[in-house]
Short mmCIF file of C-alpha atoms in Angstrom, two decimals:
data_model
loop_
_atom_site.label_atom_id
_atom_site.label_comp_id
_atom_site.label_asym_id
_atom_site.label_seq_id
_atom_site.Cartn_x
_atom_site.Cartn_y
_atom_site.Cartn_z
CA UNK X 3 171.66 86.70 65.30
CA UNK X 4 168.04 86.36 66.19
CA UNK X 5 166.28 84.04 63.87
CA UNK X 6 162.91 85.84 63.91
CA UNK X 7 164.89 89.47 63.07
CA UNK X 8 166.69 87.62 60.39
CA UNK X 9 163.45 86.13 58.83
CA UNK X 10 160.74 88.43 59.77
CA UNK X 11 157.52 86.25 59.55
CA UNK X 12 155.27 88.41 57.26
CA UNK X 13 154.14 88.18 53.77
CA UNK X 14 155.27 91.62 53.10
CA UNK X 15 158.84 90.60 53.84
CA UNK X 16 158.53 87.43 51.74
CA UNK X 17 157.44 89.21 48.69
CA UNK X 18 160.36 91.80 49.14
CA UNK X 19 162.89 88.97 49.42
CA UNK X 20 161.24 87.21 46.49
CA UNK X 21 161.69 90.44 44.28
CA UNK X 22 165.11 90.96 45.43
CA UNK X 23 166.31 87.55 44.51
CA UNK X 24 164.44 87.10 41.22
CA UNK X 25 167.15 88.88 39.07
CA UNK X 26 169.80 86.37 40.53
CA UNK X 27 167.54 83.23 39.96
CA UNK X 28 169.05 82.36 36.74
CA UNK X 29 172.69 81.71 35.92
CA UNK X 30 173.94 83.48 39.02
CA UNK X 31 172.05 81.19 41.15
CA UNK X 32 173.10 78.10 39.04
CA UNK X 33 176.92 79.07 39.48
CA UNK X 34 176.77 79.99 43.09
CA UNK X 35 174.26 77.80 44.97
CA UNK X 36 176.56 75.31 46.27
CA UNK X 37 178.73 77.89 48.21
CA UNK X 38 178.17 78.16 51.89
CA UNK X 39 179.64 81.49 52.67
CA UNK X 40 178.71 81.28 56.40
CA UNK X 41 176.27 82.85 58.82
CA UNK X 42 174.75 86.02 57.59
CA UNK X 43 176.49 85.68 54.11
CA UNK X 44 174.17 83.16 52.38
CA UNK X 45 173.86 85.63 49.40
CA UNK X 46 173.76 83.08 46.62
CA UNK X 47 170.53 81.37 47.57
CA UNK X 48 166.98 82.82 47.84
CA UNK X 49 166.52 82.65 51.61
CA UNK X 50 162.73 82.00 51.09
CA UNK X 51 162.56 78.64 52.64
CA UNK X 52 160.97 79.73 56.10
CA UNK X 53 158.40 81.53 54.00
CA UNK X 54 157.56 78.83 51.61
CA UNK X 55 157.62 76.29 54.67
CA UNK X 56 154.25 77.79 56.03
CA UNK X 57 153.22 79.19 52.58
CA UNK X 58 153.25 82.75 53.53
CA UNK X 59 154.26 82.81 49.85
CA UNK X 60 153.60 79.87 47.60
CA UNK X 61 155.80 77.76 45.16
CA UNK X 62 153.48 78.88 42.46
CA UNK X 63 154.13 82.47 43.30
CA UNK X 64 157.83 82.04 43.14
CA UNK X 65 157.91 80.13 40.06
CA UNK X 66 155.81 82.83 38.25
CA UNK X 67 157.97 85.47 39.53
CA UNK X 68 161.11 83.69 38.31
CA UNK X 69 159.82 82.68 34.99
CA UNK X 70 158.67 86.40 34.53
CA UNK X 71 162.22 87.37 34.53
CA UNK X 72 164.18 84.04 33.21
CA UNK X 73 163.57 81.38 30.73
CA UNK X 74 162.88 77.93 32.10
CA UNK X 75 166.40 76.74 30.73
CA UNK X 76 168.21 79.77 32.40
CA UNK X 77 166.30 79.23 35.75
CA UNK X 78 166.43 75.39 35.38
CA UNK X 79 168.47 74.86 38.58
CA UNK X 80 166.48 77.11 40.93
CA UNK X 81 163.24 75.97 39.48
CA UNK X 82 164.27 72.12 40.17
CA UNK X 83 165.12 73.13 43.79
CA UNK X 84 161.57 74.35 44.17
CA UNK X 85 160.17 71.11 42.74
CA UNK X 86 162.35 68.96 45.09
CA UNK X 87 160.19 70.47 48.01
CA UNK X 88 157.09 69.47 45.94
CA UNK X 89 158.55 65.95 45.16
CA UNK X 90 159.32 65.16 48.75
CA UNK X 91 155.90 66.35 49.93
CA UNK X 92 154.18 64.12 47.26
CA UNK X 93 156.40 61.26 47.95
CA UNK X 94 155.63 61.09 51.81
CA UNK X 95 151.90 62.04 51.14
CA UNK X 96 151.42 58.75 49.19
CA UNK X 97 153.53 56.95 51.77
CA UNK X 98 152.51 58.33 55.22
CA UNK X 99 153.70 55.23 56.85
CA UNK X 100 157.18 56.39 56.42
CA UNK X 101 156.52 59.34 58.76
CA UNK X 102 155.24 56.79 61.32
CA UNK X 103 158.25 54.43 60.95
CA UNK X 104 160.52 57.51 61.49
CA UNK X 105 158.42 58.68 64.57
CA UNK X 106 158.60 55.26 66.15
CA UNK X 107 162.25 54.81 65.55
CA UNK X 108 163.12 58.03 66.87
CA UNK X 109 161.57 57.35 70.29
CA UNK X 110 163.51 54.21 70.19
CA UNK X 111 166.80 55.89 69.68
CA UNK X 112 165.99 58.54 72.24
CA UNK X 113 165.26 55.68 74.74
CA UNK X 114 168.79 54.26 73.71
CA UNK X 115 170.13 57.67 74.65
CA UNK X 116 169.08 57.35 78.01
CA UNK X 117 170.38 53.97 78.65
CA UNK X 118 173.66 54.16 76.70
CA UNK X 119 176.03 56.59 78.06
CA UNK X 120 178.40 56.44 75.11
CA UNK X 121 175.74 57.24 72.67
CA UNK X 122 174.30 59.73 74.92
CA UNK X 123 177.86 61.46 75.15
CA UNK X 124 178.19 61.42 71.24
CA UNK X 125 174.81 62.58 70.74
CA UNK X 126 175.14 65.61 73.24
CA UNK X 127 178.55 66.60 71.74
CA UNK X 128 177.04 66.70 68.21
CA UNK X 129 174.06 68.83 69.39
CA UNK X 130 176.18 71.27 71.15
CA UNK X 131 178.87 71.50 68.50
CA UNK X 132 181.46 70.31 70.80
CA UNK X 133 183.03 67.39 68.34
CA UNK X 134 186.48 67.33 67.24
CA UNK X 135 185.49 68.43 63.77
CA UNK X 136 185.46 72.22 63.39
CA UNK X 137 183.00 72.72 60.35
CA UNK X 138 180.57 70.24 61.94
CA UNK X 139 180.68 72.47 65.29
CA UNK X 140 180.28 75.61 63.25
CA UNK X 141 177.38 74.16 61.36
CA UNK X 142 175.75 72.95 64.60
CA UNK X 143 176.12 76.30 66.31
CA UNK X 144 174.89 78.24 63.34
CA UNK X 145 171.70 76.14 63.34
CA UNK X 146 171.05 76.51 66.89
CA UNK X 147 171.60 80.11 66.64
CA UNK X 148 170.06 81.24 63.54
CA UNK X 149 167.52 78.61 62.69
CA UNK X 150 169.03 78.13 59.26
CA UNK X 151 171.69 76.39 57.45
CA UNK X 152 172.76 76.15 53.82
CA UNK X 153 171.46 73.30 52.00
CA UNK X 154 174.93 72.14 51.07
CA UNK X 155 176.02 72.30 54.61
CA UNK X 156 172.92 70.27 55.59
CA UNK X 157 174.09 67.59 53.51
CA UNK X 158 177.66 67.68 54.82
CA UNK X 159 176.32 67.90 58.30
CA UNK X 160 174.14 64.63 57.91
CA UNK X 161 176.86 62.83 56.41
CA UNK X 162 179.32 63.46 59.14
CA UNK X 163 176.60 62.80 61.69
CA UNK X 164 175.81 59.30 60.35
CA UNK X 165 179.08 58.12 58.91
CA UNK X 166 181.75 59.77 61.00
CA UNK X 167 180.17 60.31 64.37
CA UNK X 168 178.06 57.12 63.76
CA UNK X 169 174.89 58.40 65.00
CA UNK X 170 171.58 57.26 64.25
CA UNK X 171 170.07 59.21 61.41
CA UNK X 172 166.70 59.52 63.29
CA UNK X 173 168.42 61.67 65.83
CA UNK X 174 169.98 64.03 63.37
CA UNK X 175 166.70 64.43 61.60
CA UNK X 176 165.18 65.23 64.94
CA UNK X 177 167.94 67.76 65.67
CA UNK X 178 167.23 69.65 62.52
CA UNK X 179 163.35 69.79 63.01
CA UNK X 180 164.02 70.99 66.61
CA UNK X 181 166.22 74.09 65.29
CA UNK X 182 165.16 74.84 61.64
CA UNK X 183 162.60 77.62 60.77
CA UNK X 184 161.78 75.90 57.56
CA UNK X 185 161.93 72.33 58.88
CA UNK X 186 159.26 70.30 57.03
CA UNK X 187 158.54 66.56 57.76
CA UNK X 188 158.79 65.60 54.02
CA UNK X 189 161.98 67.47 53.06
CA UNK X 190 163.70 66.71 56.23
CA UNK X 191 162.81 63.11 56.87
CA UNK X 192 163.40 62.04 53.26
CA UNK X 193 166.46 64.18 52.92
CA UNK X 194 168.16 62.41 55.77
CA UNK X 195 166.89 58.93 54.62
CA UNK X 196 168.62 59.79 51.25
CA UNK X 197 171.82 60.71 52.91
CA UNK X 198 171.62 57.35 54.94
CA UNK X 199 171.22 55.24 51.74
CA UNK X 200 167.48 54.46 52.67
CA UNK X 201 165.47 56.54 50.50
CA UNK X 202 167.38 55.25 47.29
CA UNK X 203 168.35 52.07 48.66
CA UNK X 204 172.10 51.53 48.68
CA UNK X 205 173.03 55.03 47.48
CA UNK X 206 174.49 57.37 50.20
CA UNK X 207 175.98 60.66 50.43
CA UNK X 208 179.58 60.84 51.74
CA UNK X 209 180.92 64.27 52.90
CA UNK X 210 184.46 64.85 51.45
CA UNK X 211 187.15 67.22 52.60
CA UNK X 212 187.73 68.49 49.05
CA UNK X 213 184.22 69.20 48.52
CA UNK X 214 183.71 70.95 51.90
CA UNK X 215 187.06 73.10 51.40
CA UNK X 216 185.94 74.01 47.79
CA UNK X 217 182.46 75.11 48.61
CA UNK X 218 183.02 76.94 51.81
CA UNK X 219 185.72 79.01 50.32
CA UNK X 220 188.51 77.26 52.24
CA UNK X 221 186.93 78.15 55.55
CA UNK X 222 187.05 74.65 56.66
CA UNK X 223 189.55 71.80 55.51
CA UNK X 224 188.75 68.78 57.63
CA UNK X 225 191.62 66.55 56.30
CA UNK X 226 191.85 63.14 57.82
CA UNK X 227 188.69 63.87 60.07
CA UNK X 228 185.86 62.38 57.93
CA UNK X 229 184.85 58.83 57.37
CA UNK X 230 186.17 57.23 53.93
CA UNK X 231 183.10 55.26 53.27
CA UNK X 232 179.29 55.41 53.91
CA UNK X 233 177.74 52.10 54.07
CA UNK X 234 174.07 52.40 53.76
CA UNK X 235 171.91 52.00 56.79
CA UNK X 236 168.92 49.64 57.33
CA UNK X 237 165.25 50.69 57.72
CA UNK X 238 161.92 48.91 57.32
CA UNK X 239 160.40 48.19 53.86
CA UNK X 240 158.61 51.24 52.37
CA UNK X 241 154.97 50.82 52.34
CA UNK X 242 153.12 50.76 48.89
CA UNK X 243 152.03 54.07 47.67
CA UNK X 244 148.43 55.00 48.42
CA UNK X 245 146.18 57.34 46.23
CA UNK X 246 145.63 61.05 47.21
CA UNK X 247 142.18 61.72 48.63
CA UNK X 248 139.52 62.42 46.30
CA UNK X 249 138.40 66.18 46.04
CA UNK X 250 135.55 67.06 48.22
CA UNK X 251 133.58 70.20 48.01
CA UNK X 252 132.19 72.21 50.72
CA UNK X 253 128.35 72.55 51.05
CA UNK X 254 127.53 76.14 51.08
CA UNK X 255 124.14 75.29 52.87
CA UNK X 256 126.05 74.11 56.04
CA UNK X 257 126.87 76.37 58.94
CA UNK X 258 130.45 76.61 58.34
CA UNK X 259 133.69 77.24 60.12
CA UNK X 260 137.18 78.23 58.50
CA UNK X 261 140.17 76.76 59.98
CA UNK X 262 143.64 78.08 59.20
CA UNK X 263 146.92 76.46 60.10
CA UNK X 264 150.59 76.67 59.78
CA UNK X 265 150.98 74.39 56.74
CA UNK X 266 149.31 76.95 54.47
CA UNK X 267 149.06 80.68 55.56
CA UNK X 268 147.66 81.68 51.93
CA UNK X 269 144.35 80.09 52.44
CA UNK X 270 142.26 82.13 50.24
CA UNK X 271 142.10 79.46 47.64
CA UNK X 272 140.10 77.21 50.10
CA UNK X 273 138.00 79.95 51.65
CA UNK X 274 136.76 81.83 48.35
CA UNK X 275 133.11 81.96 47.41
CA UNK X 276 132.10 81.03 50.91
CA UNK X 277 130.86 82.87 54.19
CA UNK X 278 131.96 81.47 57.56
CA UNK X 279 129.92 81.61 60.82
CA UNK X 280 133.14 81.23 62.71
CA UNK X 281 136.96 81.54 62.01
CA UNK X 282 139.76 79.43 64.08
CA UNK X 283 143.43 79.10 63.97
CA UNK X 284 145.36 76.03 64.83
CA UNK X 285 148.26 77.13 67.24
CA UNK X 286 151.78 75.85 66.02
CA UNK X 287 152.15 72.28 66.38
CA UNK X 288 154.98 70.81 68.31
CA UNK X 289 154.15 67.14 67.69
CA UNK X 290 157.13 66.66 65.37
CA UNK X 291 159.46 65.77 68.10
CA UNK X 292 159.26 64.24 71.69
CA UNK X 293 161.77 66.87 72.83
CA UNK X 294 161.47 70.55 73.13
CA UNK X 295 161.85 72.40 69.88
CA UNK X 296 163.62 75.65 69.85
CA UNK X 297 161.15 78.34 71.00
CA UNK X 298 161.91 80.50 67.76
CA UNK X 299 159.74 77.99 65.63
CA UNK X 300 156.53 78.45 67.57
CA UNK X 301 157.20 82.29 67.66
CA UNK X 302 157.92 82.37 63.72
CA UNK X 303 154.79 80.33 62.99
CA UNK X 304 152.63 82.13 65.44
CA UNK X 305 153.55 85.64 64.05
CA UNK X 306 153.23 84.37 60.56
CA UNK X 307 149.83 83.16 61.48
CA UNK X 308 148.69 86.37 62.98
CA UNK X 309 150.00 88.10 59.67
CA UNK X 310 147.92 85.83 57.80
CA UNK X 311 144.90 86.65 59.87
CA UNK X 312 144.85 90.17 59.00
CA UNK X 313 144.45 89.28 55.20
CA UNK X 314 142.25 86.17 55.52
CA UNK X 315 140.25 86.43 58.61
CA UNK X 316 139.44 90.07 59.02
CA UNK X 317 138.16 91.20 62.60
CA UNK X 318 134.86 92.26 61.10
CA UNK X 319 133.81 88.63 60.75
CA UNK X 320 133.94 88.20 64.66
CA UNK X 321 136.50 86.87 67.06
CA UNK X 322 139.17 84.08 66.01
CA UNK X 323 139.81 81.08 68.20
CA UNK X 324 143.26 79.85 68.47
CA UNK X 325 143.19 76.02 69.07
CA UNK X 326 145.89 74.06 70.64
CA UNK X 327 144.79 70.37 69.53
CA UNK X 328 142.02 68.02 68.13
CA UNK X 329 139.98 68.36 71.39
CA UNK X 330 140.08 71.99 71.21
CA UNK X 331 138.82 72.02 67.77
CA UNK X 332 135.91 69.85 68.68
CA UNK X 333 135.10 72.01 71.49
CA UNK X 334 135.12 74.96 69.16
CA UNK X 335 132.67 73.24 66.63
CA UNK X 336 130.43 72.35 69.27
CA UNK X 337 130.30 75.81 70.81
CA UNK X 338 129.67 77.41 67.32
CA UNK X 339 127.35 74.61 66.32
CA UNK X 340 129.14 73.99 63.12
CA UNK X 341 128.05 71.39 60.42
CA UNK X 342 131.19 71.84 58.39
CA UNK X 343 134.80 72.79 58.93
CA UNK X 344 136.56 74.12 55.62
CA UNK X 345 140.52 74.05 55.87
CA UNK X 346 143.36 73.70 53.61
CA UNK X 347 144.68 70.56 53.10
CA UNK X 348 147.56 69.56 55.56
CA UNK X 349 150.27 67.24 54.14
CA UNK X 350 151.84 64.48 56.59
CA UNK X 351 153.00 65.85 59.83
CA UNK X 352 151.61 67.19 63.19
CA UNK X 353 148.79 69.34 61.67
CA UNK X 354 147.55 66.48 59.50
CA UNK X 355 147.55 64.15 62.76
CA UNK X 356 145.36 66.57 64.57
CA UNK X 357 143.01 67.01 61.87
CA UNK X 358 142.77 63.17 61.58
CA UNK X 359 142.09 62.96 65.22
CA UNK X 360 139.37 65.40 65.09
CA UNK X 361 137.69 63.56 62.31
CA UNK X 362 137.76 60.54 64.42
CA UNK X 363 135.69 62.12 67.31
CA UNK X 364 132.06 60.66 67.62
CA UNK X 365 129.80 63.33 66.52
CA UNK X 366 132.42 65.62 64.80
CA UNK X 367 131.15 67.76 62.09
CA UNK X 368 132.02 67.23 58.48
CA UNK X 369 135.71 68.43 57.77
CA UNK X 370 136.42 69.45 54.30
CA UNK X 371 140.29 69.67 53.44
CA UNK X 372 140.89 71.66 50.25
CA UNK X 373 143.98 70.54 48.30
CA UNK X 374 145.67 73.01 45.90
CA UNK X 375 145.29 72.13 42.28
CA UNK X 376 149.28 72.48 41.74
CA UNK X 377 149.72 69.91 44.84
CA UNK X 378 146.96 67.68 43.21
CA UNK X 379 148.82 67.68 39.84
CA UNK X 380 152.28 67.44 40.93
CA UNK X 381 152.26 65.02 44.06
CA UNK X 382 151.00 61.80 42.24
CA UNK X 383 154.01 62.01 40.08
CA UNK X 384 156.57 61.37 42.80
CA UNK X 385 156.12 57.67 42.33
CA UNK X 386 159.75 57.01 41.76
CA UNK X 387 163.01 59.07 42.28
CA UNK X 388 163.15 62.65 41.63
CA UNK X 389 164.88 62.45 38.22
CA UNK X 390 161.78 60.34 36.99
CA UNK X 391 159.72 63.31 38.58
CA UNK X 392 161.95 65.79 36.87
CA UNK X 393 160.40 64.77 33.50
CA UNK X 394 157.05 66.14 34.39
CA UNK X 395 158.50 69.64 35.24
CA UNK X 396 157.95 71.31 31.98
CA UNK X 397 154.22 70.03 32.06
CA UNK X 398 153.79 71.36 35.46
CA UNK X 399 155.35 74.60 34.40
CA UNK X 400 153.22 74.98 31.52
CA UNK X 401 149.98 74.72 33.58
CA UNK X 402 150.93 78.07 35.47
CA UNK X 403 150.80 80.00 32.26
#
């Protein structure tokens, strides 16, 4: 199955899929969400994650649609899944050093792959789905072929990777980011840390044969093949949380450029009530891995970006520059004589890295990053674990009405 055909990268498709899913977002979702029926049969979940990843549709839109059909209690499980994404982003946004720790550790582990033949053989077999564990192989191949994996399968896969195959979790997190259409620095990194017993210190996730057999409908039954225990892995201490940046308002008197990027392809909230002298789009960023990501990721995000341009950057406003990196952004700003660049806030990850590099350039114009009010309200609540954060959900939902 071609991944981009399975998930057409446009807002119209995203809205159609949301509309089709909404009737099932209540008790049907709660009853069926943990079942992995196999490639092309993920009918018990929404399938919206690739679109939410780059905000072709937003979490707010999804929640409003679901609450328009179901009560908050009936759709509680789905609402919580949406807020897990919000929680992970907020947690990492206040602790960006954890992303830096992961990146450094990943490069170290990839160096070990090059020098330790046993590790390299196990890593290659896992990535290619050529281990002795059928379910793991099937999930590795599904991910490589489709760019998607059921959330429950992601947990089993990560557990087997770490505790049965005894591979570094950082290499597994990188394998996911290199293939997932919905791969996200926060959800992916912190999810792998959680399985490994790092995110919640000492609390690991152990894949069990009975659980896999039940929730795959008996398709897999890896008896005697899985690790029987899951000792927590070690990691550097978590940095102290930082406050979110204070909101900054654009100055309408300045010559302004609008910059759109893959982290938020519904940027109207940031561009409203202003006119731009020039428009630009950041090309899909690949700095989340030292290796080559699957081509489908850049293809999906480039097409999604093109779709967003038709709504938010009409051709009548002039040509649209496509910028590869911070240096290209600086050249564009100088050529267009910009005094100010307005862009949606980019959470921790490659786009944010480029924005930070641009801002550090001598003579760079003012850059104003506009954070969504829903993010600014929710992210600071990610101070502890999700179950503490969950207590804030009713208040966050009430703000949507």
